[in-house]
């Protein structure tokens, strides 16, 4: 396969530039429209503060959603998931699928004034391959990145990577300036917390526990963009505070409102409530079992716990219907690979108790069989889910202690200290199973701990092998068969139990327009967003 692709706006720009006498007539109204939309600062209320502002080492949503206004990727994607130019204006793929040649956008400068070149692409992709929680999987086949000239990058792969072009968004694979990382200690670079990027907004200030301020990039390569003068991301104490900020117009938009407030907010004529499935991230709430625990190492115990949890209750009452049923870790939108038959553990308390009794795990004098520690990724709904699971498991004689902590504490407890037994996690199942789902089960995460990689410590060589084969399989029918076989195995082994598929819920002021301009919704760049005067 080979080819060169341009986005619609690239094509239009070429058409306009060749229109001769009609050039001024076409440009004048466009400039007038842009000028009428210019100005204003968008205030975003968010719950929780990111650990870093560049998703090289941490792919948490809080980081992604802010970083993509500052840094860019090689590509962006429309709602049909068709790649569109961003820092790359064109690309070709060799017939054997082992070489991707990217023509890079000319005239792009970093926010510090230095020129963007192919060496920045080379550095970013190889750094993600070595250090990125997902990059170690999605870019595992990169052999080298060649830079024959400043505006050409050639990625050479050691084996086919069928999802490669889908992994090049700003949030997933940020392109960062090589000169901002002079040391091999990537985590020590000041650029992680005060990033220099090429995007529509320039980092201004991070006042800890309060806000992050971005300002308009006056030298952005996209003419007349962004419309906004700036963006302020305010950290609010909790989801209820975000709702209040919207109602009082202290914030223009938030994706972290209290779900019980949605009905009230939807009645406010100043506000718009919207929910949509993010087809790039495919976020889900997942219960993970620590298989180092002797009780949880037994498959029948994990099955019993799954039967004891009413997932529809979680969907209806914890998420107020703003979530969807889930029957597989592979998202239903990836219909070619999806098999819903392996994770159908219906809510059945009698069956759960029966499984535990038959396993010889009996109730003691206090009516408990054993105790577990349950951690959860910070978030109001995750906390409520943890409390609900605590109550649900008490009905089958399992005592649960819920452990709370901030994001840093959570990551340390789950992925490094292993001081948990059950874990309620929010995971992006992503745009391809090799990138988003494999990490849940990948045994490499045992030997090389990383956030959001194999919290269960699941180790199944057959599953590892199937994932390896699927990662390079270019025949879609064969790849689908491999993923369906994986679902059958991990559905029975059940190291992780999908609870609900999450929607992106956003509440915004009616004065806000064109908030999203990418398939990954909140990880868009705000370059097209504008405010009513």
Coordinates of C-alpha atoms in Angstrom, one line a residue:
X1 CA 0.0 0.0 0.0
X2 CA 1.3 3.5 -0.7
X3 CA -0.2 6.9 -1.1
X4 CA -0.2 10.6 -0.1
X5 CA -2.9 12.1 2.0
X6 CA -4.0 15.7 2.5
X7 CA -6.7 17.0 4.8
X8 CA -9.6 19.0 3.5
X9 CA -8.1 22.3 4.6
X10 CA -4.9 21.5 2.8
X11 CA -6.7 20.8 -0.4
X12 CA -8.8 24.0 0.0
X13 CA -5.7 26.1 0.6
X14 CA -4.1 24.7 -2.5
X15 CA -7.2 25.4 -4.5
X16 CA -7.4 29.0 -3.2
X17 CA -3.7 29.6 -3.9
X18 CA -4.2 28.6 -7.5
X19 CA -7.4 30.6 -8.0
X20 CA -5.6 33.8 -9.4
X21 CA -8.0 36.8 -9.4
X22 CA -10.4 35.2 -7.0
X23 CA -7.8 35.0 -4.2
X24 CA -8.6 38.3 -2.5
X25 CA -12.3 37.8 -2.8
X26 CA -12.1 34.5 -1.1
X27 CA -9.7 35.5 1.7
X28 CA -11.4 38.8 2.7
X29 CA -14.7 37.2 4.1
X30 CA -12.7 34.4 5.7
X31 CA -10.6 37.0 7.5
X32 CA -13.7 39.0 8.5
X33 CA -15.3 35.9 10.0
X34 CA -12.1 35.0 11.8
X35 CA -11.8 38.5 13.2
X36 CA -15.4 38.4 14.5
X37 CA -14.6 35.3 16.4
X38 CA -11.3 36.4 17.9
X39 CA -10.9 37.2 21.5
X40 CA -11.7 36.0 25.0
X41 CA -10.3 33.5 27.4
X42 CA -11.8 30.1 27.9
X43 CA -12.0 28.9 31.5
X44 CA -12.0 25.1 32.0
X45 CA -12.9 23.7 35.4
X46 CA -11.3 20.3 36.1
X47 CA -11.1 18.1 39.1
X48 CA -7.6 16.9 39.9
X49 CA -4.2 18.2 39.0
X50 CA -1.9 16.5 36.5
X51 CA 1.5 15.2 37.5
X52 CA 3.1 16.5 34.3
X53 CA 2.0 18.5 31.2
X54 CA 3.6 16.3 28.5
X55 CA 2.3 12.8 28.0
X56 CA 5.7 11.2 27.3
X57 CA 5.9 9.3 30.6
X58 CA 2.3 9.6 31.9
X59 CA -0.8 9.1 29.7
X60 CA -3.3 10.2 32.3
X61 CA -6.3 12.0 30.9
X62 CA -5.6 15.1 33.0
X63 CA -2.2 15.4 31.3
X64 CA -3.5 14.7 27.8
X65 CA -6.3 17.2 27.8
X66 CA -4.0 20.1 28.7
X67 CA -0.9 19.1 26.8
X68 CA -2.7 18.9 23.4
X69 CA -3.3 22.6 23.4
X70 CA 0.5 23.1 23.6
X71 CA 2.1 20.2 21.8
X72 CA 1.0 18.6 18.6
X73 CA 1.3 15.2 16.9
X74 CA 2.2 14.2 13.3
X75 CA -1.5 13.6 12.5
X76 CA -5.0 14.3 13.7
X77 CA -8.2 12.4 12.9
X78 CA -11.7 13.2 11.8
X79 CA -14.8 11.6 13.3
X80 CA -14.5 8.7 10.8
X81 CA -11.0 8.1 12.1
X82 CA -9.4 9.1 8.8
X83 CA -5.9 10.5 9.3
X84 CA -5.5 14.2 8.6
X85 CA -2.3 16.3 8.3
X86 CA -1.0 18.2 11.4
X87 CA 2.8 18.4 11.7
X88 CA 3.1 16.0 8.8
X89 CA 1.5 17.3 5.6
X90 CA 1.8 14.0 3.7
X91 CA 2.9 10.4 4.1
X92 CA 3.5 7.3 2.1
X93 CA 3.7 3.7 3.2
X94 CA 5.9 1.1 1.5
X95 CA 4.3 -1.9 -0.1
X96 CA 5.7 -4.2 2.6
X97 CA 4.4 -1.9 5.4
X98 CA 7.9 -1.5 6.9
X99 CA 8.6 2.1 5.9
X100 CA 6.5 5.2 6.6
X101 CA 7.8 8.4 5.0
X102 CA 6.5 11.7 6.4
X103 CA 6.8 15.1 4.8
X104 CA 6.9 17.6 7.6
X105 CA 5.2 20.9 7.7
X106 CA 7.5 23.8 6.8
X107 CA 7.5 27.1 8.6
X108 CA 6.7 25.6 12.0
X109 CA 8.6 27.0 15.0
X110 CA 8.6 26.0 18.6
X111 CA 7.3 28.4 21.1
X112 CA 10.9 29.4 22.0
X113 CA 11.5 30.4 18.4
X114 CA 13.6 27.5 17.2
X115 CA 12.7 25.6 14.1
X116 CA 10.8 22.3 14.1
X117 CA 12.7 19.6 12.2
X118 CA 12.8 15.9 11.5
X119 CA 15.2 15.4 14.4
X120 CA 12.4 16.4 16.8
X121 CA 10.2 13.7 15.3
X122 CA 13.1 11.2 15.6
X123 CA 13.7 12.0 19.2
X124 CA 10.0 12.0 20.2
X125 CA 9.1 8.6 18.6
X126 CA 12.2 6.9 20.0
X127 CA 11.6 8.4 23.5
X128 CA 8.0 7.2 23.4
X129 CA 9.2 3.7 22.3
X130 CA 11.7 3.5 25.2
X131 CA 9.8 5.3 28.0
X132 CA 6.1 5.6 27.1
X133 CA 3.6 3.5 29.0
X134 CA 1.9 2.7 25.7
X135 CA 4.7 3.6 23.4
X136 CA 6.7 0.6 24.5
X137 CA 3.9 -1.5 22.9
X138 CA 2.6 0.7 20.0
X139 CA 6.1 1.6 18.8
X140 CA 7.9 -1.6 19.7
X141 CA 8.6 -2.4 16.0
X142 CA 10.4 0.9 15.3
X143 CA 13.9 -0.1 14.1
X144 CA 15.1 3.4 13.4
X145 CA 13.9 6.9 12.3
X146 CA 15.9 8.4 9.5
X147 CA 16.1 12.1 8.9
X148 CA 17.4 12.6 5.3
X149 CA 16.6 16.3 5.4
X150 CA 15.0 18.7 8.0
X151 CA 11.5 18.2 6.6
X152 CA 11.5 14.4 6.0
X153 CA 11.2 11.6 8.6
X154 CA 11.3 8.0 7.6
X155 CA 10.2 5.5 10.2
X156 CA 11.7 2.0 9.5
X157 CA 9.9 -0.9 11.2
X158 CA 11.3 -4.3 11.9
X159 CA 7.9 -5.8 11.4
X160 CA 4.5 -4.7 10.1
X161 CA 2.5 -2.5 12.6
X162 CA -1.1 -2.4 11.3
X163 CA -2.2 0.3 13.7
X164 CA 0.8 2.6 13.3
X165 CA -1.0 5.5 11.6
X166 CA -3.6 5.6 14.3
X167 CA -1.1 6.1 17.0
X168 CA 0.2 9.5 16.0
X169 CA -2.2 12.0 17.6
X170 CA -0.9 14.7 19.9
X171 CA -2.3 13.1 23.0
X172 CA -1.0 9.7 22.2
X173 CA 2.4 10.5 20.6
X174 CA 3.4 14.2 21.3
X175 CA 6.1 15.6 19.2
X176 CA 8.4 17.6 21.5
X177 CA 11.5 19.6 20.9
X178 CA 14.7 17.6 21.1
X179 CA 16.6 20.5 22.5
X180 CA 14.3 20.6 25.6
X181 CA 15.6 17.2 26.7
X182 CA 19.4 17.4 26.8
X183 CA 19.7 14.6 29.3
X184 CA 18.9 10.9 29.1
X185 CA 16.9 11.4 32.3
X186 CA 13.7 12.4 30.5
X187 CA 11.7 12.8 33.7
X188 CA 14.1 15.4 35.0
X189 CA 13.5 17.9 32.1
X190 CA 11.8 21.2 33.1
X191 CA 10.0 20.9 29.8
X192 CA 7.6 18.3 31.4
X193 CA 6.1 20.9 33.6
X194 CA 6.6 24.1 31.6
X195 CA 6.4 22.7 28.0
X196 CA 7.6 24.3 24.8
X197 CA 5.4 23.1 22.0
X198 CA 4.3 24.0 18.5
X199 CA 0.6 24.1 19.1
X200 CA -1.9 27.0 19.1
X201 CA -1.3 27.9 22.8
X202 CA 1.8 28.8 24.7
X203 CA 2.4 27.7 28.3
X204 CA 2.2 30.6 30.6
X205 CA 2.0 29.7 34.2
X206 CA 1.2 26.7 36.5
X207 CA 0.2 27.8 40.0
X208 CA 0.1 24.6 41.9
X209 CA -3.3 23.6 43.4
X210 CA -4.9 26.5 41.6
X211 CA -4.7 26.9 37.8
X212 CA -2.7 26.6 34.6
X213 CA -2.7 29.5 32.2
X214 CA -2.1 29.3 28.4
X215 CA -1.9 32.2 26.0
X216 CA -2.5 32.5 22.3
X217 CA 0.4 31.6 20.0
X218 CA 0.8 34.6 17.7
X219 CA 3.1 32.7 15.4
X220 CA 0.9 29.6 15.0
X221 CA 1.4 28.0 11.5
X222 CA -2.4 27.8 10.9
X223 CA -3.5 31.3 9.8
X224 CA -6.0 33.1 11.9
X225 CA -5.9 30.4 14.6
X226 CA -6.5 30.1 17.4
X227 CA -9.5 32.4 17.9
X228 CA -9.1 32.5 21.7
X229 CA -6.7 34.8 23.4
X230 CA -6.0 32.2 26.1
X231 CA -7.1 29.3 28.2
X232 CA -7.2 28.9 31.9
X233 CA -7.6 25.5 33.5
X234 CA -8.8 25.8 37.1
X235 CA -8.4 23.0 39.5
X236 CA -11.6 22.7 41.6
X237 CA -11.9 20.8 44.9
X238 CA -14.5 18.3 43.7
X239 CA -17.1 17.6 41.0
X240 CA -19.8 19.6 42.8
X241 CA -17.5 22.7 42.8
X242 CA -17.2 22.3 39.0
X243 CA -21.0 22.4 38.7
X244 CA -21.1 25.6 40.9
X245 CA -18.4 27.2 38.8
X246 CA -20.4 26.7 35.6
X247 CA -23.6 28.0 37.2
X248 CA -21.9 31.1 38.4
X249 CA -20.0 31.6 35.1
X250 CA -16.7 31.3 36.8
X251 CA -16.0 28.5 34.3
X252 CA -17.1 28.1 30.7
X253 CA -16.7 24.4 30.4
X254 CA -16.1 21.3 32.4
X255 CA -15.9 17.6 31.9
X256 CA -15.8 16.8 35.6
X257 CA -19.2 17.9 36.9
X258 CA -21.0 15.9 39.6
X259 CA -23.2 13.4 37.8
X260 CA -26.1 14.0 40.2
X261 CA -26.1 17.6 39.1
X262 CA -26.6 16.9 35.4
X263 CA -30.4 17.0 35.5
X264 CA -30.3 20.4 37.2
X265 CA -27.6 21.8 34.9
X266 CA -29.5 20.7 31.8
X267 CA -32.4 22.9 33.0
X268 CA -30.1 26.0 33.1
X269 CA -30.7 28.0 29.9
X270 CA -27.1 29.3 30.0
X271 CA -25.6 25.8 29.8
X272 CA -25.5 22.9 27.4
X273 CA -25.0 19.3 28.6
X274 CA -23.6 16.8 26.1
X275 CA -22.4 13.2 26.3
X276 CA -20.6 11.3 23.7
X277 CA -18.4 8.2 23.3
X278 CA -14.8 9.0 22.7
X279 CA -13.9 6.6 19.9
X280 CA -10.2 7.2 20.2
X281 CA -9.8 6.6 24.0
X282 CA -12.8 4.3 24.5
X283 CA -12.6 4.8 28.2
X284 CA -13.9 2.1 30.6
X285 CA -14.2 1.4 34.3
X286 CA -12.4 -1.9 35.0
X287 CA -12.0 -3.9 38.2
X288 CA -8.5 -5.4 38.4
X289 CA -7.5 -8.4 40.6
X290 CA -4.1 -8.6 42.2
X291 CA -3.2 -12.2 41.4
X292 CA -0.3 -12.1 43.9
X293 CA -3.1 -12.5 46.5
X294 CA -3.5 -16.2 47.2
X295 CA -7.3 -16.0 47.3
X296 CA -7.6 -13.9 44.1
X297 CA -5.1 -16.2 42.4
X298 CA -7.9 -18.7 42.3
X299 CA -10.1 -18.3 39.2
X300 CA -13.3 -19.4 40.9
X301 CA -12.9 -16.6 43.4
X302 CA -12.6 -14.0 40.7
X303 CA -15.7 -15.5 39.0
X304 CA -17.6 -15.3 42.3
X305 CA -16.7 -11.6 42.7
X306 CA -17.8 -10.9 39.2
X307 CA -21.2 -12.5 39.8
X308 CA -21.6 -10.5 43.0
X309 CA -21.4 -7.1 41.2
X310 CA -24.4 -5.6 39.6
X311 CA -22.9 -3.8 36.7
X312 CA -26.2 -2.4 35.6
X313 CA -26.6 -0.7 38.9
X314 CA -23.2 1.0 38.4
X315 CA -24.3 2.2 35.0
X316 CA -27.7 3.5 36.0
X317 CA -27.1 4.8 39.5
X318 CA -23.5 5.7 39.8
X319 CA -23.2 7.1 36.2
X320 CA -26.8 8.2 36.0
X321 CA -27.2 6.4 32.7
X322 CA -24.2 8.3 31.2
X323 CA -22.3 5.0 30.7
X324 CA -22.9 2.0 28.5
X325 CA -22.9 -1.8 29.1
X326 CA -19.6 -3.5 28.4
X327 CA -19.0 -7.2 27.6
X328 CA -15.4 -7.2 26.5
X329 CA -12.2 -5.2 27.0
X330 CA -12.1 -4.8 23.3
X331 CA -14.5 -1.9 22.5
X332 CA -17.7 -2.6 20.6
X333 CA -16.8 0.2 18.1
X334 CA -13.9 -2.1 16.9
X335 CA -16.6 -4.4 15.6
X336 CA -14.3 -6.6 13.5
X337 CA -12.4 -7.7 16.6
X338 CA -15.2 -7.5 19.2
X339 CA -16.6 -10.7 20.8
X340 CA -19.1 -10.1 23.6
X341 CA -19.6 -13.7 24.6
X342 CA -16.8 -14.2 27.0
X343 CA -17.5 -11.7 29.8
X344 CA -21.2 -12.3 30.5
X345 CA -21.0 -12.8 34.3
X346 CA -24.6 -12.1 35.2
X347 CA -25.4 -10.6 38.6
X348 CA -26.1 -13.6 40.7
X349 CA -25.3 -13.5 44.5
X350 CA -26.4 -17.1 45.0
X351 CA -24.0 -18.3 42.3
X352 CA -21.2 -16.2 43.8
X353 CA -21.7 -17.8 47.3
X354 CA -22.0 -21.2 45.7
X355 CA -18.6 -20.8 43.9
X356 CA -16.9 -19.8 47.1
X357 CA -18.4 -22.6 49.1
X358 CA -17.4 -25.2 46.5
X359 CA -13.9 -23.7 46.6
X360 CA -13.8 -24.5 50.3
X361 CA -13.5 -20.8 51.3
X362 CA -16.1 -20.8 54.1
X363 CA -17.4 -18.0 56.3
X364 CA -15.8 -17.6 59.8
X365 CA -17.4 -16.7 63.1
X366 CA -17.6 -13.0 62.0
X367 CA -19.5 -14.2 58.8
X368 CA -16.5 -13.2 56.7
X369 CA -14.5 -15.5 54.4
X370 CA -11.5 -13.2 54.0
X371 CA -10.6 -9.5 53.7
X372 CA -9.3 -7.4 50.7
X373 CA -7.9 -3.9 50.2
X374 CA -9.6 -2.0 47.4
X375 CA -7.9 1.0 45.7
X376 CA -9.4 3.3 43.1
X377 CA -8.1 5.8 40.7
X378 CA -9.1 9.3 41.9
X379 CA -12.5 10.5 40.8
X380 CA -16.0 10.8 42.4
X381 CA -17.6 8.1 40.3
X382 CA -14.7 5.7 40.9
X383 CA -15.0 6.3 44.6
X384 CA -18.7 5.5 44.5
X385 CA -18.0 2.4 42.5
X386 CA -15.5 1.3 45.1
X387 CA -18.0 1.8 48.0
X388 CA -20.6 -0.1 46.0
X389 CA -18.3 -3.0 45.5
X390 CA -17.4 -3.0 49.2
X391 CA -21.1 -3.4 50.0
X392 CA -21.7 -5.9 47.2
X393 CA -18.9 -8.2 48.3
X394 CA -20.1 -8.1 51.9
X395 CA -23.1 -10.1 50.7
X396 CA -20.8 -13.0 49.8
X397 CA -18.7 -12.8 53.0
X398 CA -15.7 -10.7 51.7
X399 CA -14.7 -7.8 53.9
X400 CA -13.4 -4.9 51.8
X401 CA -11.4 -1.9 53.1
X402 CA -11.4 1.0 50.7
X403 CA -8.1 2.8 50.4
X404 CA -8.2 6.4 49.2
X405 CA -5.3 8.6 47.8
X406 CA -4.3 11.1 45.2
X407 CA -3.1 10.1 41.8
X408 CA 0.6 9.8 42.8
X409 CA -0.3 7.6 45.8
X410 CA -2.6 5.5 43.6
X411 CA 0.1 4.8 41.0
X412 CA 2.7 4.0 43.6
X413 CA 0.4 1.7 45.6
X414 CA -0.9 -0.3 42.6
X415 CA 2.0 -0.5 40.1
X416 CA 5.1 -0.3 42.3
X417 CA 4.3 -1.2 46.0
X418 CA 1.6 -3.7 45.1
X419 CA -0.2 -2.7 48.3
X420 CA -3.7 -3.5 47.0
X421 CA -6.0 -6.5 46.3
X422 CA -8.7 -5.1 44.1
X423 CA -8.4 -2.0 42.0
X424 CA -11.1 0.1 40.4
X425 CA -9.4 1.7 37.4
X426 CA -10.3 4.0 34.5
X427 CA -8.5 2.8 31.4
X428 CA -8.5 3.9 27.8
X429 CA -9.1 0.8 25.7
X430 CA -8.1 3.0 22.8
X431 CA -8.2 2.8 19.0
X432 CA -6.6 -0.7 18.6
X433 CA -6.4 -3.7 20.9
X434 CA -2.7 -3.9 20.6
X435 CA -2.3 -0.5 22.1
X436 CA -5.1 -0.2 24.6
X437 CA -6.1 -3.7 25.6
X438 CA -2.8 -5.6 25.4
X439 CA -1.3 -3.6 28.3
X440 CA -4.0 -4.9 30.7
X441 CA -2.7 -8.5 30.2
X442 CA 0.9 -8.0 29.0
X443 CA 3.4 -10.0 31.2
X444 CA 6.1 -7.5 30.4
X445 CA 4.4 -5.2 32.9
X446 CA 5.5 -7.6 35.7
X447 CA 9.2 -7.3 34.9
X448 CA 9.0 -3.6 33.9
X449 CA 6.4 -1.9 36.0
X450 CA 4.7 1.1 34.4
X451 CA 1.5 3.0 35.2
X452 CA -1.7 1.4 33.7
X453 CA 0.2 -1.7 32.6
X454 CA -0.9 -5.1 33.9
X455 CA -1.9 -4.2 37.5
X456 CA -3.1 -7.8 38.0
X457 CA 0.3 -9.3 37.3
X458 CA -1.4 -11.7 34.9
X459 CA 1.1 -14.0 33.1
X460 CA -0.2 -16.2 30.3
X461 CA 2.3 -17.1 27.6
X462 CA -0.5 -18.1 25.2
X463 CA -2.1 -14.7 25.5
X464 CA 1.3 -12.9 25.2
X465 CA 1.9 -14.9 22.0
X466 CA -1.5 -14.1 20.5
X467 CA -1.0 -10.4 21.2
X468 CA 2.5 -10.6 19.6
X469 CA 1.0 -12.2 16.4
X470 CA -1.9 -9.8 16.2
X471 CA 0.5 -6.8 16.5
X472 CA 2.1 -7.7 13.2
X473 CA -0.8 -9.4 11.4
X474 CA -1.8 -7.5 8.3
X475 CA -4.6 -9.9 7.3
X476 CA -7.7 -8.5 9.0
X477 CA -9.6 -11.8 9.2
X478 CA -6.6 -13.5 10.9
X479 CA -6.1 -10.6 13.2
X480 CA -9.8 -10.7 14.2
X481 CA -9.5 -14.4 15.0
X482 CA -6.5 -13.8 17.2
X483 CA -8.3 -11.1 19.2
X484 CA -11.4 -13.2 19.6
X485 CA -9.3 -16.1 20.9
X486 CA -7.7 -13.7 23.4
X487 CA -11.1 -12.5 24.6
X488 CA -12.1 -16.1 25.1
X489 CA -9.0 -16.9 27.3
X490 CA -9.0 -13.7 29.4
X491 CA -12.7 -13.9 29.8
X492 CA -12.3 -17.2 31.5
X493 CA -9.1 -16.3 33.4
X494 CA -10.6 -12.9 34.4
X495 CA -7.6 -11.0 35.7
X496 CA -9.6 -7.9 35.0
X497 CA -13.4 -7.4 34.9
X498 CA -14.9 -4.7 32.7
X499 CA -17.6 -2.8 34.5
X500 CA -19.0 -0.1 32.3
X501 CA -18.0 1.8 29.1
X502 CA -17.7 5.5 29.9
X503 CA -19.0 8.4 28.0
X504 CA -17.4 11.9 27.8
X505 CA -19.8 14.2 29.5
X506 CA -19.3 17.9 29.0
X507 CA -21.2 20.9 30.3
X508 CA -20.5 24.2 28.6
X509 CA -21.8 27.7 28.5
X510 CA -23.9 28.4 25.4
X511 CA -21.4 31.1 24.5
X512 CA -18.8 28.4 23.7
X513 CA -18.7 27.1 20.1
X514 CA -16.7 24.4 18.3
X515 CA -15.2 22.9 21.4
X516 CA -14.2 19.6 19.8
X517 CA -12.3 19.3 16.5
X518 CA -10.9 15.8 16.7
X519 CA -12.1 12.3 17.2
X520 CA -10.5 12.3 20.7
X521 CA -12.9 15.0 21.9
X522 CA -11.4 16.7 25.0
X523 CA -7.9 16.0 23.7
X524 CA -8.5 18.4 20.8
X525 CA -6.5 21.5 20.6
X526 CA -9.1 24.3 21.0
X527 CA -7.7 26.0 17.8
X528 CA -11.2 26.2 16.4
X529 CA -13.0 27.1 19.6
X530 CA -14.5 30.6 19.9
X531 CA -16.7 32.5 22.3
X532 CA -19.7 34.8 21.6
X533 CA -18.6 38.5 22.1

